[in-house]
């Protein structure tokens, strides 16, 4: 892969990786342990934080995609880029709407049961972080 696009793709992938780790695996579970944070309050905060994260992820996916497309990517970089974009698309297009409907119900005062979609989102986050780490390392190996 060409040096400059590889550096941009690697930097964007590792930035994205760090954001997902910080928000999904640190902030999200800890906010519900803070004193005085109720489930509706935590869900309200979570929706705002994840909306911002998902916007940042979409921008970073675009940056990675453009860098990879213009940089004569190796096969692993191309495959990993496609995989990360697909994982994000599934999260945003299929899983987030289900989670949003559940959180709407909880915020409206309903006692909604836990959703399996939440487990699907976590599984996708785990896959995405692994793919982002591999993508960042693969891209930077060309620098």
Short mmCIF file of C-alpha atoms in Angstrom, two decimals:
data_model
loop_
_atom_site.label_atom_id
_atom_site.label_comp_id
_atom_site.label_asym_id
_atom_site.label_seq_id
_atom_site.Cartn_x
_atom_site.Cartn_y
_atom_site.Cartn_z
CA UNK A 1 0.00 0.00 0.00
CA UNK A 2 1.24 3.52 -0.74
CA UNK A 3 2.85 5.20 2.26
CA UNK A 4 0.67 8.28 2.84
CA UNK A 5 -2.70 6.54 2.38
CA UNK A 6 -1.43 3.68 4.56
CA UNK A 7 -0.48 6.11 7.33
CA UNK A 8 -3.85 7.88 7.10
CA UNK A 9 -5.78 4.58 7.09
CA UNK A 10 -3.75 3.24 10.03
CA UNK A 11 -4.16 6.42 12.07
CA UNK A 12 -7.90 6.60 11.38
CA UNK A 13 -8.37 2.89 12.17
CA UNK A 14 -6.55 3.18 15.50
CA UNK A 15 -8.40 6.40 16.39
CA UNK A 16 -11.68 4.61 15.66
CA UNK A 17 -10.47 1.58 17.65
CA UNK A 18 -9.70 3.76 20.68
CA UNK A 19 -13.04 5.55 20.52
CA UNK A 20 -14.96 2.27 20.45
CA UNK A 21 -12.95 0.85 23.34
CA UNK A 22 -13.43 3.99 25.43
CA UNK A 23 -17.15 4.40 24.80
CA UNK A 24 -18.49 0.88 24.35
CA UNK A 25 -16.34 -1.01 26.82
CA UNK A 26 -15.58 1.66 29.42
CA UNK A 27 -18.12 4.51 29.50
CA UNK A 28 -21.25 2.54 28.66
CA UNK A 29 -21.10 -0.03 31.46
CA UNK A 30 -19.65 2.35 34.06
CA UNK A 31 -22.32 5.04 33.74
CA UNK A 32 -24.92 2.67 35.22
CA UNK A 33 -22.74 2.17 38.31
CA UNK A 34 -22.51 5.87 39.12
CA UNK A 35 -24.52 6.96 42.17
CA UNK A 36 -27.94 8.32 41.30
CA UNK A 37 -27.94 7.20 37.66
CA UNK A 38 -31.25 5.51 36.93
CA UNK A 39 -31.82 3.24 33.95
CA UNK A 40 -33.80 5.93 32.06
CA UNK A 41 -31.11 8.54 32.78
CA UNK A 42 -28.35 6.14 31.70
CA UNK A 43 -30.25 5.28 28.52
CA UNK A 44 -30.75 8.95 27.71
CA UNK A 45 -27.05 9.66 28.16
CA UNK A 46 -26.13 6.51 26.24
CA UNK A 47 -28.27 7.47 23.27
CA UNK A 48 -26.56 10.84 23.02
CA UNK A 49 -23.08 9.39 23.43
CA UNK A 50 -23.64 6.54 20.96
CA UNK A 51 -25.22 8.86 18.41
CA UNK A 52 -22.08 11.01 18.57
CA UNK A 53 -19.83 7.92 18.45
CA UNK A 54 -21.68 6.54 15.44
CA UNK A 55 -21.34 9.84 13.57
CA UNK A 56 -17.62 9.87 14.33
CA UNK A 57 -17.39 6.23 13.23
CA UNK A 58 -19.09 7.02 9.93
CA UNK A 59 -16.63 9.86 9.31
CA UNK A 60 -13.66 7.65 10.20
CA UNK A 61 -15.02 4.86 7.98
CA UNK A 62 -15.14 7.36 5.13
CA UNK A 63 -11.57 8.50 5.85
CA UNK A 64 -10.34 4.90 5.95
CA UNK A 65 -12.27 4.01 2.82
CA UNK A 66 -10.90 6.94 0.81
CA UNK A 67 -7.35 6.32 2.03
CA UNK A 68 -7.54 2.63 1.18
CA UNK A 69 -9.20 3.23 -2.19
CA UNK A 70 -6.50 5.69 -3.21
CA UNK A 71 -3.55 3.76 -1.79
CA UNK A 72 -3.21 0.51 -3.78
CA UNK A 73 -4.22 -1.61 -0.77
CA UNK A 74 -2.97 -5.07 -0.02
CA UNK A 75 -5.59 -7.82 0.05
CA UNK A 76 -5.72 -7.95 3.88
CA UNK A 77 -6.22 -4.18 4.09
CA UNK A 78 -8.98 -4.27 1.49
CA UNK A 79 -10.76 -7.20 3.14
CA UNK A 80 -10.47 -5.73 6.64
CA UNK A 81 -11.72 -2.34 5.44
CA UNK A 82 -14.74 -3.97 3.83
CA UNK A 83 -15.37 -6.05 6.94
CA UNK A 84 -15.25 -3.09 9.31
CA UNK A 85 -17.59 -1.07 7.10
CA UNK A 86 -20.05 -3.97 6.91
CA UNK A 87 -19.97 -4.45 10.69
CA UNK A 88 -20.69 -0.75 11.22
CA UNK A 89 -23.49 -0.82 8.63
CA UNK A 90 -25.13 -3.80 10.36
CA UNK A 91 -24.90 -2.06 13.73
CA UNK A 92 -26.37 1.19 12.42
CA UNK A 93 -28.92 -0.25 10.02
CA UNK A 94 -30.18 -3.35 11.82
CA UNK A 95 -29.27 -3.35 15.51
CA UNK A 96 -29.42 0.32 16.56
CA UNK A 97 -33.04 0.77 15.41
CA UNK A 98 -34.11 -2.17 17.60
CA UNK A 99 -32.20 -0.75 20.57
CA UNK A 100 -33.67 2.71 19.95
CA UNK A 101 -37.22 1.32 19.96
CA UNK A 102 -36.56 -0.43 23.29
CA UNK A 103 -34.99 2.65 24.86
CA UNK A 104 -37.96 4.73 23.61
CA UNK A 105 -40.24 2.36 25.53
CA UNK A 106 -38.14 2.57 28.70
CA UNK A 107 -37.88 6.36 28.48
CA UNK A 108 -41.68 6.49 28.11
CA UNK A 109 -41.96 4.70 31.47
CA UNK A 110 -42.56 1.17 30.24
CA UNK A 111 -40.81 -1.74 31.95
CA UNK A 112 -39.36 -3.31 28.80
CA UNK A 113 -37.44 -6.59 29.06
CA UNK A 114 -33.73 -6.72 28.20
CA UNK A 115 -33.12 -6.98 24.51
CA UNK A 116 -31.09 -9.63 22.70
CA UNK A 117 -30.21 -6.86 20.27
CA UNK A 118 -27.95 -5.48 22.99
CA UNK A 119 -25.97 -8.72 22.98
CA UNK A 120 -25.78 -8.58 19.18
CA UNK A 121 -24.46 -5.02 19.39
CA UNK A 122 -21.77 -6.09 21.89
CA UNK A 123 -20.75 -9.04 19.69
CA UNK A 124 -20.48 -6.71 16.70
CA UNK A 125 -18.41 -4.27 18.78
CA UNK A 126 -16.02 -7.08 19.71
CA UNK A 127 -15.65 -8.14 16.08
CA UNK A 128 -15.25 -4.53 14.97
CA UNK A 129 -12.52 -3.77 17.50
CA UNK A 130 -10.59 -6.89 16.47
CA UNK A 131 -10.96 -5.95 12.80
CA UNK A 132 -9.93 -2.34 13.47
CA UNK A 133 -6.79 -3.43 15.33
CA UNK A 134 -5.88 -5.79 12.49
CA UNK A 135 -6.67 -3.12 9.89
CA UNK A 136 -4.56 -0.49 11.65
CA UNK A 137 -1.62 -2.87 12.00
CA UNK A 138 -1.92 -4.08 8.39
CA UNK A 139 -2.13 -0.55 7.02
CA UNK A 140 0.81 0.68 9.09
CA UNK A 141 2.92 -2.31 8.08
CA UNK A 142 3.23 -0.61 4.68
CA UNK A 143 4.58 2.65 6.13
#
